[in-house]
PDB file of C-alpha atoms and ligand atoms in Angstrom:
ATOM      1  CA  UNK A  28       9.690  24.245   4.764  1.00 59.00           C
ATOM      2  CA  UNK A  29      11.971  22.181   6.976  1.00 84.00           C
ATOM      3  CA  UNK A  30      10.377  21.373  10.318  1.00 89.00           C
ATOM      4  CA  UNK A  31      13.761  21.620  11.981  1.00 89.00           C
ATOM      5  CA  UNK A  32      14.263  25.219  10.826  1.00 90.00           C
ATOM      6  CA  UNK A  33      10.719  26.094  11.800  1.00 90.00           C
ATOM      7  CA  UNK A  34      11.246  24.762  15.332  1.00 93.00           C
ATOM      8  CA  UNK A  35      14.578  26.456  16.068  1.00 91.00           C
ATOM      9  CA  UNK A  36      14.210  28.335  19.339  1.00 91.00           C
ATOM     10  CA  UNK A  37      11.210  26.186  20.340  1.00 93.00           C
ATOM     11  CA  UNK A  38      12.844  22.771  20.592  1.00 94.00           C
ATOM     12  CA  UNK A  39      16.164  22.905  22.536  1.00 94.00           C
ATOM     13  CA  UNK A  40      19.273  22.800  20.312  1.00 94.00           C
ATOM     14  CA  UNK A  41      20.397  19.424  21.675  1.00 95.00           C
ATOM     15  CA  UNK A  42      17.095  17.821  20.516  1.00 95.00           C
ATOM     16  CA  UNK A  43      16.710  19.585  17.172  1.00 94.00           C
ATOM     17  CA  UNK A  44      18.361  16.747  15.253  1.00 93.00           C
ATOM     18  CA  UNK A  45      15.545  14.447  16.449  1.00 95.00           C
ATOM     19  CA  UNK A  46      12.834  16.595  14.850  1.00 94.00           C
ATOM     20  CA  UNK A  47      11.448  14.524  11.940  1.00 93.00           C
ATOM     21  CA  UNK A  48      12.849  15.516   8.557  1.00 89.00           C
ATOM     22  CA  UNK A  49       9.503  14.830   6.892  1.00 89.00           C
ATOM     23  CA  UNK A  50       5.991  13.458   7.191  1.00 94.00           C
ATOM     24  CA  UNK A  51       3.459  11.700   4.991  1.00 94.00           C
ATOM     25  CA  UNK A  52       0.514  13.589   3.594  1.00 95.00           C
ATOM     26  CA  UNK A  53      -2.692  11.750   2.791  1.00 97.00           C
ATOM     27  CA  UNK A  54      -5.375  13.880   1.165  1.00 96.00           C
ATOM     28  CA  UNK A  55      -5.558  16.762  -1.260  1.00 93.00           C
ATOM     29  CA  UNK A  56      -6.520  20.398  -1.645  1.00 88.00           C
ATOM     30  CA  UNK A  57      -9.903  19.604  -0.140  1.00 87.00           C
ATOM     31  CA  UNK A  58      -8.190  18.666   3.140  1.00 93.00           C
ATOM     32  CA  UNK A  59      -5.300  16.492   4.214  1.00 97.00           C
ATOM     33  CA  UNK A  60      -4.010  14.470   7.131  1.00 97.00           C
ATOM     34  CA  UNK A  61      -0.311  14.562   8.047  1.00 97.00           C
ATOM     35  CA  UNK A  62       1.220  11.439   9.528  1.00 97.00           C
ATOM     36  CA  UNK A  63       4.414  11.928  11.473  1.00 97.00           C
ATOM     37  CA  UNK A  64       6.784   9.916  13.643  1.00 95.00           C
ATOM     38  CA  UNK A  65       7.920  11.764  16.767  1.00 97.00           C
ATOM     39  CA  UNK A  66      10.520  10.129  19.041  1.00 96.00           C
ATOM     40  CA  UNK A  67       9.770   9.923  22.772  1.00 96.00           C
ATOM     41  CA  UNK A  68      12.534  12.475  23.553  1.00 96.00           C
ATOM     42  CA  UNK A  69      10.314  15.091  21.858  1.00 97.00           C
ATOM     43  CA  UNK A  70       7.160  14.212  23.852  1.00 97.00           C
ATOM     44  CA  UNK A  71       7.028  17.728  25.392  1.00 97.00           C
ATOM     45  CA  UNK A  72       7.184  19.339  21.936  1.00 96.00           C
ATOM     46  CA  UNK A  73       4.726  17.144  20.024  1.00 97.00           C
ATOM     47  CA  UNK A  74       2.000  19.791  19.810  1.00 97.00           C
ATOM     48  CA  UNK A  75       4.524  22.427  18.652  1.00 96.00           C
ATOM     49  CA  UNK A  76       5.626  20.003  15.940  1.00 96.00           C
ATOM     50  CA  UNK A  77       2.005  19.397  14.922  1.00 96.00           C
ATOM     51  CA  UNK A  78       1.332  23.142  14.760  1.00 96.00           C
ATOM     52  CA  UNK A  79       4.435  23.620  12.598  1.00 94.00           C
ATOM     53  CA  UNK A  80       3.088  20.967  10.211  1.00 95.00           C
ATOM     54  CA  UNK A  81      -0.271  22.753  10.022  1.00 94.00           C
ATOM     55  CA  UNK A  82       1.586  25.980   9.170  1.00 90.00           C
ATOM     56  CA  UNK A  83       3.321  24.188   6.296  1.00 83.00           C
ATOM     57  CA  UNK A  84       0.374  25.282   4.166  1.00 76.00           C
ATOM     58  CA  UNK A  85      -0.472  21.981   2.501  1.00 79.00           C
ATOM     59  CA  UNK A  86      -4.128  21.982   3.556  1.00 92.00           C
ATOM     60  CA  UNK A  87      -3.330  19.796   6.551  1.00 95.00           C
ATOM     61  CA  UNK A  88      -6.270  19.841   8.940  1.00 95.00           C
ATOM     62  CA  UNK A  89      -5.324  16.884  11.140  1.00 97.00           C
ATOM     63  CA  UNK A  90      -1.953  15.654  12.428  1.00 97.00           C
ATOM     64  CA  UNK A  91      -1.562  12.034  13.509  1.00 98.00           C
ATOM     65  CA  UNK A  92       1.469  10.691  15.331  1.00 97.00           C
ATOM     66  CA  UNK A  93       2.353   7.147  14.320  1.00 96.00           C
ATOM     67  CA  UNK A  94       2.934   4.818  17.267  1.00 94.00           C
ATOM     68  CA  UNK A  95       4.808   1.554  16.658  1.00 84.00           C
ATOM     69  CA  UNK A  96       4.776  -0.656  13.558  1.00 86.00           C
ATOM     70  CA  UNK A  97       1.793  -1.752  11.436  1.00 88.00           C
ATOM     71  CA  UNK A  98      -0.104  -4.579  13.029  1.00 90.00           C
ATOM     72  CA  UNK A  99      -3.094  -6.909  12.866  1.00 92.00           C
ATOM     73  CA  UNK A 100      -4.777  -8.559   9.900  1.00 94.00           C
ATOM     74  CA  UNK A 101      -5.727  -5.209   8.407  1.00 95.00           C
ATOM     75  CA  UNK A 102      -2.118  -3.912   8.585  1.00 93.00           C
ATOM     76  CA  UNK A 103      -2.992  -0.710  10.447  1.00 95.00           C
ATOM     77  CA  UNK A 104      -0.893   1.708  12.493  1.00 93.00           C
ATOM     78  CA  UNK A 105      -1.899   2.963  15.904  1.00 95.00           C
ATOM     79  CA  UNK A 106      -2.043   6.742  15.989  1.00 96.00           C
ATOM     80  CA  UNK A 107      -2.124   9.503  18.548  1.00 97.00           C
ATOM     81  CA  UNK A 108      -4.242  12.390  17.303  1.00 97.00           C
ATOM     82  CA  UNK A 109      -2.305  15.632  17.906  1.00 98.00           C
ATOM     83  CA  UNK A 110      -4.475  18.215  16.129  1.00 97.00           C
ATOM     84  CA  UNK A 111      -7.792  18.024  14.295  1.00 96.00           C
ATOM     85  CA  UNK A 112     -10.773  15.706  14.183  1.00 95.00           C
ATOM     86  CA  UNK A 113     -11.452  14.728  10.593  1.00 95.00           C
ATOM     87  CA  UNK A 114      -9.373  11.820   9.262  1.00 97.00           C
ATOM     88  CA  UNK A 115     -11.438  10.843   6.203  1.00 97.00           C
ATOM     89  CA  UNK A 116      -9.886  12.415   3.113  1.00 97.00           C
ATOM     90  CA  UNK A 117      -9.871  12.230  -0.663  1.00 97.00           C
ATOM     91  CA  UNK A 118      -6.322  11.485  -1.753  1.00 97.00           C
ATOM     92  CA  UNK A 119      -5.416  12.362  -5.333  1.00 97.00           C
ATOM     93  CA  UNK A 120      -2.705  10.319  -7.041  1.00 97.00           C
ATOM     94  CA  UNK A 121      -1.862  10.260 -10.756  1.00 96.00           C
ATOM     95  CA  UNK A 122      -5.305  11.641 -11.548  1.00 96.00           C
ATOM     96  CA  UNK A 123      -7.114   9.011  -9.468  1.00 98.00           C
ATOM     97  CA  UNK A 124      -9.277   9.938  -6.451  1.00 98.00           C
ATOM     98  CA  UNK A 125      -9.207   7.703  -3.390  1.00 98.00           C
ATOM     99  CA  UNK A 126     -11.466   8.258  -0.408  1.00 98.00           C
ATOM    100  CA  UNK A 127     -10.019   6.708   2.738  1.00 98.00           C
ATOM    101  CA  UNK A 128      -9.439   7.093   6.447  1.00 98.00           C
ATOM    102  CA  UNK A 129      -5.853   6.172   7.402  1.00 97.00           C
ATOM    103  CA  UNK A 130      -7.016   5.191  10.894  1.00 97.00           C
ATOM    104  CA  UNK A 131      -9.341   2.492   9.506  1.00 97.00           C
ATOM    105  CA  UNK A 132      -7.593   1.248   6.368  1.00 98.00           C
ATOM    106  CA  UNK A 133      -4.109   0.633   5.036  1.00 96.00           C
ATOM    107  CA  UNK A 134      -2.857   3.230   2.597  1.00 96.00           C
ATOM    108  CA  UNK A 135       0.656   4.398   1.724  1.00 95.00           C
ATOM    109  CA  UNK A 136       1.252   7.388  -0.556  1.00 95.00           C
ATOM    110  CA  UNK A 137       4.861   6.147  -0.837  1.00 95.00           C
ATOM    111  CA  UNK A 138       3.810   3.337  -3.207  1.00 97.00           C
ATOM    112  CA  UNK A 139       2.695   5.681  -5.992  1.00 97.00           C
ATOM    113  CA  UNK A 140       5.645   4.973  -8.318  1.00 97.00           C
ATOM    114  CA  UNK A 141       5.239   1.232  -7.910  1.00 98.00           C
ATOM    115  CA  UNK A 142       1.578   1.588  -8.885  1.00 98.00           C
ATOM    116  CA  UNK A 143       2.551   3.436 -12.075  1.00 98.00           C
ATOM    117  CA  UNK A 144       5.248   0.888 -12.867  1.00 98.00           C
ATOM    118  CA  UNK A 145       2.959  -2.086 -12.348  1.00 98.00           C
ATOM    119  CA  UNK A 146       0.160  -0.463 -14.347  1.00 98.00           C
ATOM    120  CA  UNK A 147       2.549   0.103 -17.262  1.00 98.00           C
ATOM    121  CA  UNK A 148       3.076  -3.672 -17.500  1.00 97.00           C
ATOM    122  CA  UNK A 149      -0.607  -4.653 -17.697  1.00 98.00           C
ATOM    123  CA  UNK A 150      -1.756  -5.934 -21.085  1.00 97.00           C
ATOM    124  CA  UNK A 151      -4.925  -5.286 -23.100  1.00 97.00           C
ATOM    125  CA  UNK A 152      -8.037  -7.174 -22.031  1.00 98.00           C
ATOM    126  CA  UNK A 153      -6.587  -8.603 -18.819  1.00 98.00           C
ATOM    127  CA  UNK A 154      -8.829  -9.997 -16.089  1.00 98.00           C
ATOM    128  CA  UNK A 155      -7.015  -9.379 -12.804  1.00 98.00           C
ATOM    129  CA  UNK A 156      -7.301 -10.675  -9.229  1.00 98.00           C
ATOM    130  CA  UNK A 157      -6.021  -7.892  -7.003  1.00 98.00           C
ATOM    131  CA  UNK A 158      -5.593  -9.616  -3.637  1.00 98.00           C
ATOM    132  CA  UNK A 159      -5.093  -7.620  -0.394  1.00 98.00           C
ATOM    133  CA  UNK A 160      -6.500  -4.610  -2.208  1.00 98.00           C
ATOM    134  CA  UNK A 161      -7.331  -2.214   0.638  1.00 98.00           C
ATOM    135  CA  UNK A 162      -9.098   0.799  -0.892  1.00 98.00           C
ATOM    136  CA  UNK A 163      -7.935  -0.534  -4.297  1.00 98.00           C
ATOM    137  CA  UNK A 164      -5.387   2.123  -5.379  1.00 98.00           C
ATOM    138  CA  UNK A 165      -3.583  -0.185  -7.843  1.00 98.00           C
ATOM    139  CA  UNK A 166      -6.872  -1.007  -9.577  1.00 98.00           C
ATOM    140  CA  UNK A 167      -7.736   2.605 -10.351  1.00 98.00           C
ATOM    141  CA  UNK A 168      -4.219   3.489 -11.486  1.00 98.00           C
ATOM    142  CA  UNK A 169      -4.236   0.435 -13.793  1.00 98.00           C
ATOM    143  CA  UNK A 170      -7.597   1.447 -15.209  1.00 98.00           C
ATOM    144  CA  UNK A 171      -6.368   5.016 -15.726  1.00 97.00           C
ATOM    145  CA  UNK A 172      -3.199   3.947 -17.552  1.00 97.00           C
ATOM    146  CA  UNK A 173      -4.643   0.890 -19.311  1.00 97.00           C
ATOM    147  CA  UNK A 174      -8.323   1.555 -20.034  1.00 97.00           C
ATOM    148  CA  UNK A 175      -8.364  -1.595 -22.183  1.00 97.00           C
ATOM    149  CA  UNK A 176      -8.098  -3.808 -19.081  1.00 98.00           C
ATOM    150  CA  UNK A 177     -11.249  -5.941 -18.855  1.00 98.00           C
ATOM    151  CA  UNK A 178     -12.001  -6.502 -15.162  1.00 98.00           C
ATOM    152  CA  UNK A 179     -10.260  -6.161 -11.794  1.00 98.00           C
ATOM    153  CA  UNK A 180     -11.532  -7.971  -8.697  1.00 98.00           C
ATOM    154  CA  UNK A 181     -10.283  -6.091  -5.584  1.00 98.00           C
ATOM    155  CA  UNK A 182     -10.331  -8.516  -2.650  1.00 98.00           C
ATOM    156  CA  UNK A 183      -9.863  -7.547   1.006  1.00 98.00           C
ATOM    157  CA  UNK A 184     -11.072  -8.750   4.401  1.00 98.00           C
ATOM    158  CA  UNK A 185     -11.261  -5.312   6.020  1.00 98.00           C
ATOM    159  CA  UNK A 186     -14.910  -4.210   5.634  1.00 98.00           C
ATOM    160  CA  UNK A 187     -13.958  -0.521   5.901  1.00 98.00           C
ATOM    161  CA  UNK A 188     -11.433  -0.915   3.080  1.00 98.00           C
ATOM    162  CA  UNK A 189     -14.042  -2.597   0.872  1.00 98.00           C
ATOM    163  CA  UNK A 190     -16.581   0.133   1.682  1.00 98.00           C
ATOM    164  CA  UNK A 191     -14.057   2.817   0.634  1.00 98.00           C
ATOM    165  CA  UNK A 192     -13.118   0.801  -2.466  1.00 98.00           C
ATOM    166  CA  UNK A 193     -16.813   0.843  -3.431  1.00 98.00           C
ATOM    167  CA  UNK A 194     -16.926   4.636  -2.980  1.00 98.00           C
ATOM    168  CA  UNK A 195     -13.753   4.890  -5.072  1.00 98.00           C
ATOM    169  CA  UNK A 196     -15.378   2.869  -7.859  1.00 98.00           C
ATOM    170  CA  UNK A 197     -17.997   5.613  -8.056  1.00 98.00           C
ATOM    171  CA  UNK A 198     -15.463   8.472  -7.723  1.00 98.00           C
ATOM    172  CA  UNK A 199     -13.393   7.062 -10.581  1.00 98.00           C
ATOM    173  CA  UNK A 200     -16.320   5.979 -12.786  1.00 97.00           C
ATOM    174  CA  UNK A 201     -15.109   2.386 -12.665  1.00 98.00           C
ATOM    175  CA  UNK A 202     -18.454   0.630 -12.247  1.00 97.00           C
ATOM    176  CA  UNK A 203     -18.392  -2.802 -13.866  1.00 97.00           C
ATOM    177  CA  UNK A 204     -14.588  -2.608 -14.282  1.00 98.00           C
ATOM    178  CA  UNK A 205     -13.359  -2.709 -10.663  1.00 98.00           C
ATOM    179  CA  UNK A 206     -15.321  -5.058  -8.383  1.00 98.00           C
ATOM    180  CA  UNK A 207     -14.522  -4.779  -4.642  1.00 98.00           C
ATOM    181  CA  UNK A 208     -15.131  -8.012  -2.743  1.00 98.00           C
ATOM    182  CA  UNK A 209     -15.020  -8.509   1.028  1.00 98.00           C
ATOM    183  CA  UNK A 210     -13.524 -11.973   1.134  1.00 98.00           C
ATOM    184  CA  UNK A 211     -10.484 -13.936   2.247  1.00 98.00           C
ATOM    185  CA  UNK A 212      -7.856 -14.096  -0.514  1.00 98.00           C
ATOM    186  CA  UNK A 213      -7.274 -17.853  -0.132  1.00 97.00           C
ATOM    187  CA  UNK A 214     -10.982 -18.659  -0.360  1.00 98.00           C
ATOM    188  CA  UNK A 215     -11.420 -16.336  -3.327  1.00 98.00           C
ATOM    189  CA  UNK A 216      -8.602 -18.040  -5.230  1.00 97.00           C
ATOM    190  CA  UNK A 217      -9.888 -21.471  -4.248  1.00 96.00           C
ATOM    191  CA  UNK A 218     -13.197 -20.669  -5.930  1.00 97.00           C
ATOM    192  CA  UNK A 219     -11.701 -19.022  -9.032  1.00 97.00           C
ATOM    193  CA  UNK A 220      -9.171 -21.524 -10.344  1.00 96.00           C
ATOM    194  CA  UNK A 221      -7.249 -20.803 -13.581  1.00 97.00           C
ATOM    195  CA  UNK A 222      -9.261 -17.605 -14.051  1.00 97.00           C
ATOM    196  CA  UNK A 223      -6.870 -14.652 -14.165  1.00 98.00           C
ATOM    197  CA  UNK A 224      -4.299 -13.226 -16.546  1.00 98.00           C
ATOM    198  CA  UNK A 225      -2.672 -11.570 -13.525  1.00 98.00           C
ATOM    199  CA  UNK A 226      -2.735 -11.903  -9.733  1.00 98.00           C
ATOM    200  CA  UNK A 227      -1.456  -8.922  -7.705  1.00 98.00           C
ATOM    201  CA  UNK A 228      -0.363  -9.757  -4.134  1.00 98.00           C
ATOM    202  CA  UNK A 229       0.225  -6.529  -2.201  1.00 97.00           C
ATOM    203  CA  UNK A 230       0.899  -7.980   1.251  1.00 96.00           C
ATOM    204  CA  UNK A 231       4.693  -7.859   1.703  1.00 95.00           C
ATOM    205  CA  UNK A 232       4.751  -9.497   5.129  1.00 93.00           C
ATOM    206  CA  UNK A 233       2.351 -12.358   4.380  1.00 94.00           C
ATOM    207  CA  UNK A 234       1.816 -12.831   0.642  1.00 94.00           C
ATOM    208  CA  UNK A 235       4.144 -15.849   0.600  1.00 95.00           C
ATOM    209  CA  UNK A 236       1.580 -17.854   2.597  1.00 97.00           C
ATOM    210  CA  UNK A 237      -0.920 -17.276  -0.205  1.00 98.00           C
ATOM    211  CA  UNK A 238       1.370 -18.115  -3.112  1.00 97.00           C
ATOM    212  CA  UNK A 239      -0.143 -21.590  -3.637  1.00 97.00           C
ATOM    213  CA  UNK A 240      -3.594 -19.946  -3.805  1.00 98.00           C
ATOM    214  CA  UNK A 241      -2.384 -17.357  -6.303  1.00 98.00           C
ATOM    215  CA  UNK A 242      -0.772 -20.062  -8.445  1.00 97.00           C
ATOM    216  CA  UNK A 243      -4.089 -21.951  -8.424  1.00 97.00           C
ATOM    217  CA  UNK A 244      -6.167 -18.996  -9.594  1.00 97.00           C
ATOM    218  CA  UNK A 245      -3.778 -17.557 -12.202  1.00 98.00           C
ATOM    219  CA  UNK A 246      -4.341 -19.051 -15.656  1.00 98.00           C
ATOM    220  CA  UNK A 247      -1.694 -20.967 -17.617  1.00 98.00           C
ATOM    221  CA  UNK A 248       0.759 -18.361 -18.921  1.00 98.00           C
ATOM    222  CA  UNK A 249      -0.509 -15.714 -16.479  1.00 98.00           C
ATOM    223  CA  UNK A 250       1.586 -13.368 -14.328  1.00 98.00           C
ATOM    224  CA  UNK A 251       1.872 -12.991 -10.550  1.00 98.00           C
ATOM    225  CA  UNK A 252       3.066  -9.699  -9.053  1.00 98.00           C
ATOM    226  CA  UNK A 253       4.459 -10.893  -5.749  1.00 98.00           C
ATOM    227  CA  UNK A 254       5.452  -8.578  -2.870  1.00 98.00           C
ATOM    228  CA  UNK A 255       7.923  -9.504  -0.170  1.00 98.00           C
ATOM    229  CA  UNK A 256      10.688  -7.985   1.945  1.00 97.00           C
ATOM    230  CA  UNK A 257      14.430  -8.544   1.662  1.00 97.00           C
ATOM    231  CA  UNK A 258      17.726  -7.405   3.160  1.00 97.00           C
ATOM    232  CA  UNK A 259      19.564  -4.467   1.598  1.00 97.00           C
ATOM    233  CA  UNK A 260      22.509  -6.658   0.487  1.00 97.00           C
ATOM    234  CA  UNK A 261      20.316  -9.128  -1.441  1.00 97.00           C
ATOM    235  CA  UNK A 262      16.821  -7.668  -1.675  1.00 98.00           C
ATOM    236  CA  UNK A 263      15.302 -10.340  -3.947  1.00 98.00           C
ATOM    237  CA  UNK A 264      16.925 -13.426  -2.401  1.00 97.00           C
ATOM    238  CA  UNK A 265      14.080 -14.412  -0.067  1.00 97.00           C
ATOM    239  CA  UNK A 266      11.307 -13.640  -2.561  1.00 98.00           C
ATOM    240  CA  UNK A 267      12.972 -15.731  -5.249  1.00 98.00           C
ATOM    241  CA  UNK A 268      13.467 -18.599  -2.782  1.00 97.00           C
ATOM    242  CA  UNK A 269       9.783 -18.775  -1.761  1.00 97.00           C
ATOM    243  CA  UNK A 270       8.637 -18.506  -5.378  1.00 97.00           C
ATOM    244  CA  UNK A 271      11.010 -21.307  -6.429  1.00 97.00           C
ATOM    245  CA  UNK A 272       9.951 -23.543  -3.565  1.00 97.00           C
ATOM    246  CA  UNK A 273       6.179 -23.124  -4.125  1.00 97.00           C
ATOM    247  CA  UNK A 274       6.407 -23.519  -7.898  1.00 97.00           C
ATOM    248  CA  UNK A 275       8.460 -26.668  -7.495  1.00 96.00           C
ATOM    249  CA  UNK A 276       6.043 -28.014  -4.866  1.00 95.00           C
ATOM    250  CA  UNK A 277       3.071 -27.438  -7.170  1.00 96.00           C
ATOM    251  CA  UNK A 278       4.765 -28.812 -10.281  1.00 96.00           C
ATOM    252  CA  UNK A 279       4.492 -25.595 -12.293  1.00 97.00           C
ATOM    253  CA  UNK A 280       7.223 -23.741 -14.147  1.00 97.00           C
ATOM    254  CA  UNK A 281       7.761 -20.169 -12.987  1.00 97.00           C
ATOM    255  CA  UNK A 282       9.898 -17.662 -14.871  1.00 98.00           C
ATOM    256  CA  UNK A 283      10.871 -14.380 -13.284  1.00 98.00           C
ATOM    257  CA  UNK A 284      10.153 -11.504 -15.682  1.00 97.00           C
ATOM    258  CA  UNK A 285      11.136  -8.526 -13.551  1.00 97.00           C
ATOM    259  CA  UNK A 286      12.213  -7.394 -10.105  1.00 98.00           C
ATOM    260  CA  UNK A 287      11.836  -4.040  -8.448  1.00 98.00           C
ATOM    261  CA  UNK A 288      12.773  -2.425  -5.154  1.00 98.00           C
ATOM    262  CA  UNK A 289       9.567  -0.673  -4.166  1.00 97.00           C
ATOM    263  CA  UNK A 290      10.943   1.303  -1.216  1.00 96.00           C
ATOM    264  CA  UNK A 291      12.655   1.071   2.146  1.00 94.00           C
ATOM    265  CA  UNK A 292      10.508  -0.995   4.516  1.00 92.00           C
ATOM    266  CA  UNK A 293      12.609  -0.841   7.698  1.00 89.00           C
ATOM    267  CA  UNK A 294      16.247   0.088   8.336  1.00 92.00           C
ATOM    268  CA  UNK A 295      18.342  -1.949   5.812  1.00 95.00           C
ATOM    269  CA  UNK A 296      15.238  -3.875   4.663  1.00 96.00           C
ATOM    270  CA  UNK A 297      13.454  -3.251   1.355  1.00 97.00           C
ATOM    271  CA  UNK A 298       9.931  -3.949   0.199  1.00 97.00           C
ATOM    272  CA  UNK A 299      10.314  -5.645  -3.182  1.00 98.00           C
ATOM    273  CA  UNK A 300       8.140  -6.815  -6.058  1.00 98.00           C
ATOM    274  CA  UNK A 301       8.940  -9.851  -8.169  1.00 98.00           C
ATOM    275  CA  UNK A 302       6.900 -10.427 -11.345  1.00 98.00           C
ATOM    276  CA  UNK A 303       6.822 -13.990 -12.620  1.00 98.00           C
ATOM    277  CA  UNK A 304       5.021 -15.981 -15.272  1.00 98.00           C
ATOM    278  CA  UNK A 305       3.384 -19.303 -14.417  1.00 98.00           C
ATOM    279  CA  UNK A 306       3.370 -22.113 -16.980  1.00 97.00           C
ATOM    280  CA  UNK A 307       1.111 -24.928 -15.877  1.00 95.00           C
ATOM    281  CA  UNK A 308       1.995 -27.261 -18.767  1.00 83.00           C
TER     282      UNK A 308
HETATM  283  C1  SAM B  12      -0.419  -3.957   2.838  1.00 82.59           C
HETATM  284  S1  SAM B  12      -2.170  -3.694   2.664  1.00 82.59           S
HETATM  285  C2  SAM B  12      -2.268  -3.297   0.928  1.00 82.59           C
HETATM  286  C3  SAM B  12      -3.500  -2.502   0.560  1.00 82.59           C
HETATM  287  C4  SAM B  12      -3.495  -1.924  -0.852  1.00 82.59           C
HETATM  288  N1  SAM B  12      -3.168  -2.886  -1.863  1.00 82.59           N
HETATM  289  C5  SAM B  12      -2.596  -0.718  -0.967  1.00 82.59           C
HETATM  290  O1  SAM B  12      -1.546  -0.817  -1.614  1.00 82.59           O
HETATM  291  O2  SAM B  12      -2.959   0.352  -0.437  1.00 82.59           O
HETATM  292  C6  SAM B  12      -2.758  -5.332   2.818  1.00 82.59           C
HETATM  293  C7  SAM B  12      -4.263  -5.519   2.878  1.00 82.59           C
HETATM  294  O3  SAM B  12      -4.512  -6.938   2.921  1.00 82.59           O
HETATM  295  C8  SAM B  12      -5.695  -7.167   3.646  1.00 82.59           C
HETATM  296  N2  SAM B  12      -5.679  -8.594   4.030  1.00 82.59           N
HETATM  297  C9  SAM B  12      -4.927  -9.192   4.975  1.00 82.59           C
HETATM  298  N3  SAM B  12      -5.156 -10.522   4.994  1.00 82.59           N
HETATM  299  C10 SAM B  12      -6.072 -10.784   4.015  1.00 82.59           C
HETATM  300  C11 SAM B  12      -6.705 -11.962   3.525  1.00 82.59           C
HETATM  301  N4  SAM B  12      -6.455 -13.149   4.064  1.00 82.59           N
HETATM  302  N5  SAM B  12      -7.569 -11.849   2.499  1.00 82.59           N
HETATM  303  C12 SAM B  12      -7.854 -10.644   1.938  1.00 82.59           C
HETATM  304  N6  SAM B  12      -7.297  -9.482   2.374  1.00 82.59           N
HETATM  305  C13 SAM B  12      -6.411  -9.534   3.391  1.00 82.59           C
HETATM  306  C14 SAM B  12      -5.639  -6.148   4.782  1.00 82.59           C
HETATM  307  O4  SAM B  12      -6.918  -5.854   5.273  1.00 82.59           O
HETATM  308  C15 SAM B  12      -4.985  -4.923   4.066  1.00 82.59           C
HETATM  309  O5  SAM B  12      -5.957  -4.034   3.612  1.00 82.59           O
END
C-alpha cells in the first residue's frame, strides 16, 4: 500500500507529494512500531497519516514520528508518539529475535544486509569485541550464520541497550557465547590488549576516535570492521584516511581487505564499512 494513494482526498493535492513514501517497521507479527518522518507542512494531517499506517496491516500498534537527527551518546532519535502506547517489541531478522524499545536504544532495521555480509566473513573459532553494540544485533546474526564462533563481547554504555542485549542472549539461546558488557569501549579495549581476532566498530559518526583503542585490543593479524561516513563521490576516502593515519601513528601495518557501502546516511552521504587487517610485527 502506498501512503500517498491511501491519503488521496484527505491530504490536499498540492501537499500529496510530501506524504512519506515509506516508513521503518521495528517489530514482528507479535506487534510492531512504525517510525515515520512527516514534514512540518503536513502537521495538520499527521494523525491521518498515522492511521493510514495502522491500516497497512503489518501488525503496527504504535506510530512514532521522528523529530530531527540522532543525538547524544546513545545515538537516539527524539520521537513524537502519534498513535499507541507500547514501544517495546520483538524484532525478527534473519531468524534472530531482538527485544528492544526504539525510544530507549539505537536500532536500525536498515542494516540487516550489512549484518549478513559481515557475519559471512567471520572465521571459525573467533573471539570478537563488538564495540558500540546496542542490543547486539550483529552478535546474534554472526552466531546464527557462524555457530563455530567462540565468544562475542558486546560492549555498550547505554544501560537499557545492555539490559535488552541480556534479554536477547536468552531469546537466542546464546548464553556463554554472547556476553553483554556495560562499559566504555576505550576502557574495555585498554584492559583487553591483543585479545581479539576481530573488533567490530558500529559507530559511524565517532568510531574513528576509538581506532587507537581498537588497534590495541585486536591481536596481531586480526581484523577491524570500521564504520564511517563518506561523500557520495568518494565514499571510502575519509575512512581510508583515518585508518592510514592511525596505523602509521601506532607503527602497525594495516591492509584493507574489503569496503562496502552500507546505506545512505544523509543526502549524498553514505555510511560505509572498511574491513582491514592489522599486522603488529
Ligand atoms: C550506532 S549505535 C549501534 C548499535 C548496534 N551496533 C546496532 O547496529 O544496532 C552506537 C552505540 O554505541 C554506544 N556508544 C556510544 N559511545 C560509546 C562508548 N564510548 N562506549 C561504548 N558504547 C558506546 C551507544 O550507546 C549506541 O548504542
